[in-house]
Amino acid sequence: MALSKEQIKEFKAAEKEMSFTHSIMFHHFHSNKHAPAQGSLSAEEFEEMLDWLGNRYNLVNANEYLLKFEKNYLQPNDICLSFDDALLCQFDVAVPVLRKRSIQAFFFVYSSVFTGNHELLEIFRYFRTSRFDHIDDFYRFFFNTVKSNDESLYQSTYETFKNLDYLANFSFYSDNDKFFRYLRDQVLGVENYNSLMLDMMQQESFDIQDAASLLWMKDENLNELHKEGHLIGLHSYSHPTQISKLTVAEQQGQYRRNMEHLEGLLGIGSICSMSHPCGDYNADTLGLLTDMGIRIGFRSSLSVKEIKSPLEVPRNDHANIFREMRK
């Protein structure tokens, strides 16, 4: 049956949309051991996604992707896989699938959780997705807490937010997702946000130590990934959500400590890859990473498809892929 003009137009638009090299970005997975969370994938869904991607792209292993990138041999339909934050659910759920298919990926690691610290960003995420029946239940609790602390601040912030197109590149976020992130990153700031969340967790009798034991990989997991040919890369020391707001010296400290930890743990001469935490960086970030010898870096969205520098390769969040698969 012949395609209509409208169908042909849609097909060409979709084909054009796919015709640039990029990475697919993954975070959370679920299983019997790891509870479902907002946007998480099961092993079966991950396998289905790899099949879907394989029918549309040329899936390239991490080392090959880096070599082709540096030689300018990458084709528009070449993609790779990347995993952020060294989450234990990735090792338990996604890695067995990668092994079965002989796929090597990029794994971007922040180091603080391997050196005795409990990184609150992920602890807070686990709290809001595991303790509440639905994410919007958490948002109601959070918004009401902010409002009760300072109603005028809450109201003025909400009025400002309504007139913004905040996080427009993250179309899979709901309005509540976006307003939560706006309050967290643009209004409250790290200290006030942390204090507020810790108070909320205390009200809910939430045990941080128990949560931490379920969240992150251990040294032996990273060593195993390295030995299996995956590329382990930088993701900062403590995962600031807006690293561009730090001084150059603070940014350098984040990445130097990150590199020293990973090189020491893995026993290798140099880390060559990275991804920007929350996709945030500035010219200073790019300059110091270049000086550190980083050869490839990844953003966190497709908002800019052009690769403006070796440290700005676009990535598509797996949530966008999942949504396309279900159309």
GROMACS .gro file of C-alpha atoms in nm:
model
  327
    1MET     CA    1   0.000   0.000   0.000
    2ALA     CA    2   0.140   0.339  -0.100
    3LEU     CA    3   0.218   0.588   0.172
    4SER     CA    4   0.022   0.913   0.183
    5LYS     CA    5   0.206   1.244   0.144
    6GLU     CA    6   0.160   1.306   0.516
    7GLN     CA    7   0.305   0.963   0.606
    8ILE     CA    8   0.604   1.023   0.378
    9LYS     CA    9   0.657   1.362   0.539
   10GLU     CA   10   0.645   1.209   0.889
   11PHE     CA   11   0.886   0.931   0.788
   12LYS     CA   12   1.138   1.177   0.644
   13ALA     CA   13   1.114   1.395   0.954
   14ALA     CA   14   1.176   1.093   1.178
   15GLU     CA   15   1.465   0.979   0.960
   16LYS     CA   16   1.623   1.325   0.977
   17GLU     CA   17   1.573   1.337   1.353
   18MET     CA   18   1.777   1.017   1.392
   19SER     CA   19   2.059   1.115   1.158
   20PHE     CA   20   2.324   1.232   1.405
   21THR     CA   21   2.557   1.038   1.630
   22HIS     CA   22   2.481   1.040   2.001
   23SER     CA   23   2.465   0.827   2.315
   24ILE     CA   24   2.169   0.677   2.496
   25MET     CA   25   2.177   0.771   2.866
   26PHE     CA   26   2.057   0.535   3.140
   27HIS     CA   27   2.011   0.571   3.514
   28HIS     CA   28   1.766   0.353   3.707
   29PHE     CA   29   1.654  -0.009   3.675
   30HIS     CA   30   1.425  -0.228   3.882
   31SER     CA   31   1.401  -0.595   3.979
   32ASN     CA   32   1.301  -0.805   4.281
   33LYS     CA   33   1.598  -0.649   4.464
   34HIS     CA   34   1.555  -0.291   4.338
   35ALA     CA   35   1.216  -0.126   4.372
   36PRO     CA   36   1.054   0.042   4.070
   37ALA     CA   37   1.118   0.413   4.051
   38GLN     CA   38   1.014   0.695   3.821
   39GLY     CA   39   1.154   0.608   3.477
   40SER     CA   40   1.322   0.282   3.580
   41LEU     CA   41   1.348  -0.018   3.346
   42SER     CA   42   1.325  -0.391   3.407
   43ALA     CA   43   1.574  -0.630   3.243
   44GLU     CA   44   1.303  -0.730   2.996
   45GLU     CA   45   1.228  -0.369   2.905
   46PHE     CA   46   1.600  -0.301   2.866
   47GLU     CA   47   1.634  -0.597   2.626
   48GLU     CA   48   1.332  -0.476   2.432
   49MET     CA   49   1.488  -0.130   2.409
   50LEU     CA   50   1.817  -0.269   2.280
   51ASP     CA   51   1.627  -0.459   2.009
   52TRP     CA   52   1.437  -0.143   1.918
   53LEU     CA   53   1.759   0.059   1.901
   54GLY     CA   54   1.936  -0.213   1.704
   55ASN     CA   55   1.669  -0.197   1.434
   56ARG     CA   56   1.722   0.177   1.391
   57TYR     CA   57   2.086   0.248   1.471
   58ASN     CA   58   2.432   0.097   1.463
   59LEU     CA   59   2.511   0.025   1.828
   60VAL     CA   60   2.887   0.075   1.882
   61ASN     CA   61   3.089  -0.043   2.182
   62ALA     CA   62   3.238   0.232   2.398
   63ASN     CA   63   3.604   0.187   2.301
   64GLU     CA   64   3.516   0.168   1.933
   65TYR     CA   65   3.294   0.473   1.963
   66LEU     CA   66   3.581   0.672   2.117
   67LEU     CA   67   3.828   0.566   1.848
   68LYS     CA   68   3.586   0.639   1.564
   69PHE     CA   69   3.500   0.972   1.727
   70GLU     CA   70   3.863   1.080   1.742
   71LYS     CA   71   3.931   0.972   1.383
   72ASN     CA   72   3.610   1.141   1.265
   73TYR     CA   73   3.481   0.805   1.137
   74LEU     CA   74   3.150   0.805   1.320
   75GLN     CA   75   2.846   0.770   1.097
   76PRO     CA   76   2.521   0.957   1.163
   77ASN     CA   77   2.346   0.639   1.281
   78ASP     CA   78   2.625   0.530   1.518
   79ILE     CA   79   2.524   0.535   1.884
   80CYS     CA   80   2.667   0.409   2.213
   81LEU     CA   81   2.528   0.337   2.559
   82SER     CA   82   2.619   0.529   2.875
   83PHE     CA   83   2.524   0.483   3.240
   84ASP     CA   84   2.550   0.760   3.499
   85ASP     CA   85   2.603   0.758   3.877
   86ALA     CA   86   2.745   0.404   3.939
   87LEU     CA   87   2.409   0.277   4.064
   88LEU     CA   88   2.397  -0.080   4.196
   89CYS     CA   89   2.074  -0.144   4.005
   90GLN     CA   90   2.269  -0.091   3.681
   91PHE     CA   91   2.518  -0.361   3.778
   92ASP     CA   92   2.249  -0.603   3.898
   93VAL     CA   93   1.994  -0.554   3.618
   94ALA     CA   94   2.153  -0.396   3.309
   95VAL     CA   95   2.504  -0.545   3.314
   96PRO     CA   96   2.389  -0.910   3.280
   97VAL     CA   97   2.202  -0.805   2.964
   98LEU     CA   98   2.511  -0.627   2.832
   99ARG     CA   99   2.718  -0.940   2.900
  100LYS     CA  100   2.472  -1.162   2.718
  101ARG     CA  101   2.490  -0.936   2.414
  102SER     CA  102   2.866  -0.864   2.438
  103ILE     CA  103   2.807  -0.488   2.460
  104GLN     CA  104   3.057  -0.257   2.627
  105ALA     CA  105   2.931   0.080   2.748
  106PHE     CA  106   3.048   0.399   2.917
  107PHE     CA  107   2.995   0.410   3.295
  108PHE     CA  108   3.025   0.757   3.449
  109VAL     CA  109   3.104   0.754   3.819
  110TYR     CA  110   3.101   1.014   4.093
  111SER     CA  111   3.343   0.922   4.367
  112SER     CA  112   3.213   1.052   4.698
  113VAL     CA  113   2.995   0.746   4.762
  114PHE     CA  114   3.304   0.521   4.730
  115THR     CA  115   3.495   0.718   4.991
  116GLY     CA  116   3.260   0.692   5.287
  117ASN     CA  117   3.008   0.964   5.202
  118HIS     CA  118   2.636   0.922   5.143
  119GLU     CA  119   2.556   1.146   4.848
  120LEU     CA  120   2.228   1.314   4.933
  121LEU     CA  121   2.114   1.371   4.574
  122GLU     CA  122   2.050   0.999   4.521
  123ILE     CA  123   1.936   0.941   4.879
  124PHE     CA  124   1.671   1.208   4.828
  125ARG     CA  125   1.566   1.055   4.499
  126TYR     CA  126   1.530   0.714   4.661
  127PHE     CA  127   1.323   0.867   4.940
  128ARG     CA  128   1.080   1.035   4.706
  129THR     CA  129   1.035   0.732   4.481
  130SER     CA  130   1.032   0.452   4.740
  131ARG     CA  131   0.843   0.601   5.033
  132PHE     CA  132   0.542   0.735   4.837
  133ASP     CA  133   0.284   0.546   4.631
  134HIS     CA  134   0.316   0.800   4.349
  135ILE     CA  135   0.573   1.071   4.279
  136ASP     CA  136   0.299   1.335   4.291
  137ASP     CA  137   0.229   1.233   4.652
  138PHE     CA  138   0.586   1.331   4.733
  139TYR     CA  139   0.553   1.656   4.538
  140ARG     CA  140   0.244   1.752   4.739
  141PHE     CA  141   0.436   1.689   5.060
  142PHE     CA  142   0.737   1.885   4.933
  143PHE     CA  143   0.540   2.181   4.796
  144ASN     CA  144   0.330   2.205   5.113
  145THR     CA  145   0.647   2.200   5.325
  146VAL     CA  146   0.804   2.483   5.122
  147LYS     CA  147   0.476   2.674   5.139
  148SER     CA  148   0.441   2.633   5.515
  149ASN     CA  149   0.798   2.755   5.566
  150ASP     CA  150   0.754   3.068   5.352
  151GLU     CA  151   0.420   3.110   5.178
  152SER     CA  152   0.508   3.438   5.006
  153LEU     CA  153   0.826   3.285   4.859
  154TYR     CA  154   0.632   2.984   4.737
  155GLN     CA  155   0.359   3.193   4.571
  156SER     CA  156   0.598   3.436   4.402
  157THR     CA  157   0.815   3.149   4.282
  158TYR     CA  158   0.516   2.967   4.136
  159GLU     CA  159   0.399   3.280   3.953
  160THR     CA  160   0.745   3.323   3.803
  161PHE     CA  161   0.768   2.956   3.709
  162LYS     CA  162   0.433   2.962   3.524
  163ASN     CA  163   0.576   3.214   3.278
  164LEU     CA  164   0.891   3.014   3.208
  165ASP     CA  165   0.954   2.725   2.973
  166TYR     CA  166   1.178   2.564   3.231
  167LEU     CA  167   1.360   2.244   3.129
  168ALA     CA  168   1.192   2.257   2.790
  169ASN     CA  169   1.441   2.004   2.652
  170PHE     CA  170   1.323   1.741   2.900
  171SER     CA  171   0.980   1.675   2.756
  172PHE     CA  172   0.933   1.357   2.963
  173TYR     CA  173   0.922   1.568   3.282
  174SER     CA  174   0.577   1.654   3.416
  175ASP     CA  175   0.495   2.008   3.532
  176ASN     CA  176   0.545   1.892   3.891
  177ASP     CA  177   0.885   1.742   3.799
  178LYS     CA  178   0.991   2.075   3.652
  179PHE     CA  179   0.858   2.291   3.935
  180PHE     CA  180   1.029   2.069   4.191
  181ARG     CA  181   1.362   2.108   4.009
  182TYR     CA  182   1.309   2.482   3.972
  183LEU     CA  183   1.250   2.520   4.345
  184ARG     CA  184   1.547   2.297   4.428
  185ASP     CA  185   1.804   2.442   4.189
  186GLN     CA  186   1.700   2.803   4.132
  187VAL     CA  187   1.528   2.909   4.454
  188LEU     CA  188   1.618   2.706   4.761
  189GLY     CA  189   1.983   2.633   4.689
  190VAL     CA  190   2.179   2.335   4.819
  191GLU     CA  191   2.184   2.416   5.191
  192ASN     CA  192   1.814   2.503   5.226
  193TYR     CA  193   1.704   2.214   5.005
  194ASN     CA  194   1.911   1.961   5.198
  195SER     CA  195   1.782   2.089   5.531
  196LEU     CA  196   1.423   2.073   5.412
  197MET     CA  197   1.458   1.720   5.273
  198LEU     CA  198   1.633   1.587   5.585
  199ASP     CA  199   1.351   1.727   5.795
  200MET     CA  200   1.093   1.559   5.571
  201MET     CA  201   1.277   1.226   5.593
  202GLN     CA  202   1.289   1.253   5.971
  203GLN     CA  203   0.913   1.305   5.974
  204GLU     CA  204   0.877   0.985   5.769
  205SER     CA  205   1.129   0.786   5.984
  206PHE     CA  206   1.340   0.720   5.676
  207ASP     CA  207   1.670   0.533   5.740
  208ILE     CA  208   1.954   0.679   5.530
  209GLN     CA  209   2.198   0.395   5.612
  210ASP     CA  210   1.959   0.128   5.486
  211ALA     CA  211   1.895   0.324   5.168
  212ALA     CA  212   2.265   0.377   5.099
  213SER     CA  213   2.339   0.004   5.112
  214LEU     CA  214   2.102  -0.054   4.819
  215LEU     CA  215   2.198   0.236   4.596
  216TRP     CA  216   2.557   0.230   4.476
  217MET     CA  217   2.811  -0.009   4.329
  218LYS     CA  218   3.114  -0.116   4.530
  219ASP     CA  219   3.484  -0.109   4.434
  220GLU     CA  220   3.470  -0.469   4.313
  221ASN     CA  221   3.181  -0.387   4.078
  222LEU     CA  222   3.376  -0.106   3.909
  223ASN     CA  223   3.684  -0.328   3.877
  224GLU     CA  224   3.471  -0.599   3.719
  225LEU     CA  225   3.327  -0.354   3.467
  226HIS     CA  226   3.675  -0.227   3.380
  227LYS     CA  227   3.808  -0.581   3.327
  228GLU     CA  228   3.513  -0.660   3.100
  229GLY     CA  229   3.604  -0.374   2.866
  230HIS     CA  230   3.358  -0.105   2.971
  231LEU     CA  231   3.496   0.250   2.983
  232ILE     CA  232   3.480   0.406   3.330
  233GLY     CA  233   3.466   0.786   3.319
  234LEU     CA  234   3.437   1.096   3.534
  235HIS     CA  235   3.111   1.238   3.668
  236SER     CA  236   3.258   1.477   3.931
  237TYR     CA  237   3.339   1.397   4.295
  238SER     CA  238   3.008   1.478   4.467
  239HIS     CA  239   2.766   1.534   4.175
  240PRO     CA  240   2.673   1.903   4.211
  241THR     CA  241   2.350   1.970   4.022
  242GLN     CA  242   2.489   2.299   3.889
  243ILE     CA  243   2.865   2.269   3.866
  244SER     CA  244   2.879   2.581   3.650
  245LYS     CA  245   2.800   2.788   3.962
  246LEU     CA  246   3.121   2.671   4.130
  247THR     CA  247   3.447   2.860   4.100
  248VAL     CA  248   3.710   2.727   3.861
  249ALA     CA  249   3.912   2.602   4.158
  250GLU     CA  250   3.606   2.422   4.301
  251GLN     CA  251   3.526   2.264   3.965
  252GLN     CA  252   3.886   2.153   3.926
  253GLY     CA  253   3.874   2.000   4.273
  254GLN     CA  254   3.560   1.807   4.181
  255TYR     CA  255   3.718   1.649   3.875
  256ARG     CA  256   4.072   1.606   4.013
  257ARG     CA  257   3.944   1.411   4.315
  258ASN     CA  258   3.717   1.211   4.087
  259MET     CA  259   4.006   1.122   3.855
  260GLU     CA  260   4.248   1.037   4.138
  261HIS     CA  261   3.993   0.802   4.293
  262LEU     CA  262   3.912   0.616   3.971
  263GLU     CA  263   4.270   0.589   3.846
  264GLY     CA  264   4.383   0.459   4.184
  265LEU     CA  265   4.098   0.211   4.214
  266LEU     CA  266   4.127   0.074   3.860
  267GLY     CA  267   4.505   0.089   3.842
  268ILE     CA  268   4.512   0.270   3.509
  269GLY     CA  269   4.721   0.559   3.380
  270SER     CA  270   4.447   0.794   3.275
  271ILE     CA  271   4.070   0.837   3.261
  272CYS     CA  272   3.972   0.959   2.916
  273SER     CA  273   3.592   1.007   2.924
  274MET     CA  274   3.329   1.192   3.125
  275SER     CA  275   2.970   1.311   3.137
  276HIS     CA  276   2.847   1.642   3.279
  277PRO     CA  277   2.636   1.599   3.597
  278CYS     CA  278   2.280   1.711   3.516
  279GLY     CA  279   2.418   1.832   3.180
  280ASP     CA  280   2.551   2.145   3.348
  281TYR     CA  281   2.887   2.305   3.261
  282ASN     CA  282   3.047   2.624   3.132
  283ALA     CA  283   3.355   2.728   2.936
  284ASP     CA  284   3.570   2.690   3.247
  285THR     CA  285   3.454   2.330   3.285
  286LEU     CA  286   3.545   2.247   2.927
  287GLY     CA  287   3.885   2.412   2.962
  288LEU     CA  288   3.989   2.231   3.278
  289LEU     CA  289   3.865   1.893   3.149
  290THR     CA  290   4.064   1.944   2.829
  291ASP     CA  291   4.373   2.026   3.037
  292MET     CA  292   4.317   1.703   3.233
  293GLY     CA  293   4.336   1.500   2.912
  294ILE     CA  294   3.970   1.406   2.881
  295ARG     CA  295   3.914   1.297   2.521
  296ILE     CA  296   3.534   1.269   2.506
  297GLY     CA  297   3.254   1.417   2.714
  298PHE     CA  298   2.876   1.384   2.701
  299ARG     CA  299   2.590   1.623   2.759
  300SER     CA  300   2.253   1.508   2.900
  301SER     CA  301   2.011   1.602   2.623
  302LEU     CA  302   1.963   1.642   2.249
  303SER     CA  303   1.885   2.013   2.271
  304VAL     CA  304   2.201   2.080   2.069
  305LYS     CA  305   2.266   1.804   1.817
  306GLU     CA  306   2.583   1.961   1.681
  307ILE     CA  307   2.901   1.842   1.855
  308LYS     CA  308   3.060   2.179   1.928
  309SER     CA  309   3.362   2.032   2.105
  310PRO     CA  310   3.490   1.684   2.199
  311LEU     CA  311   3.333   1.737   2.542
  312GLU     CA  312   2.981   1.811   2.418
  313VAL     CA  313   2.850   1.492   2.256
  314PRO     CA  314   2.468   1.482   2.281
  315ARG     CA  315   2.278   1.211   2.465
  316ASN     CA  316   1.918   1.099   2.452
  317ASP     CA  317   1.758   0.996   2.779
  318HIS     CA  318   1.625   0.642   2.773
  319ALA     CA  319   1.287   0.780   2.888
  320ASN     CA  320   1.247   0.945   2.547
  321ILE     CA  321   1.328   0.615   2.375
  322PHE     CA  322   1.078   0.428   2.592
  323ARG     CA  323   0.807   0.676   2.506
  324GLU     CA  324   0.879   0.633   2.133
  325MET     CA  325   0.867   0.257   2.169
  326ARG     CA  326   0.522   0.272   2.323
  327LYS     CA  327   0.364   0.493   2.058
   0.00000   0.00000   0.00000
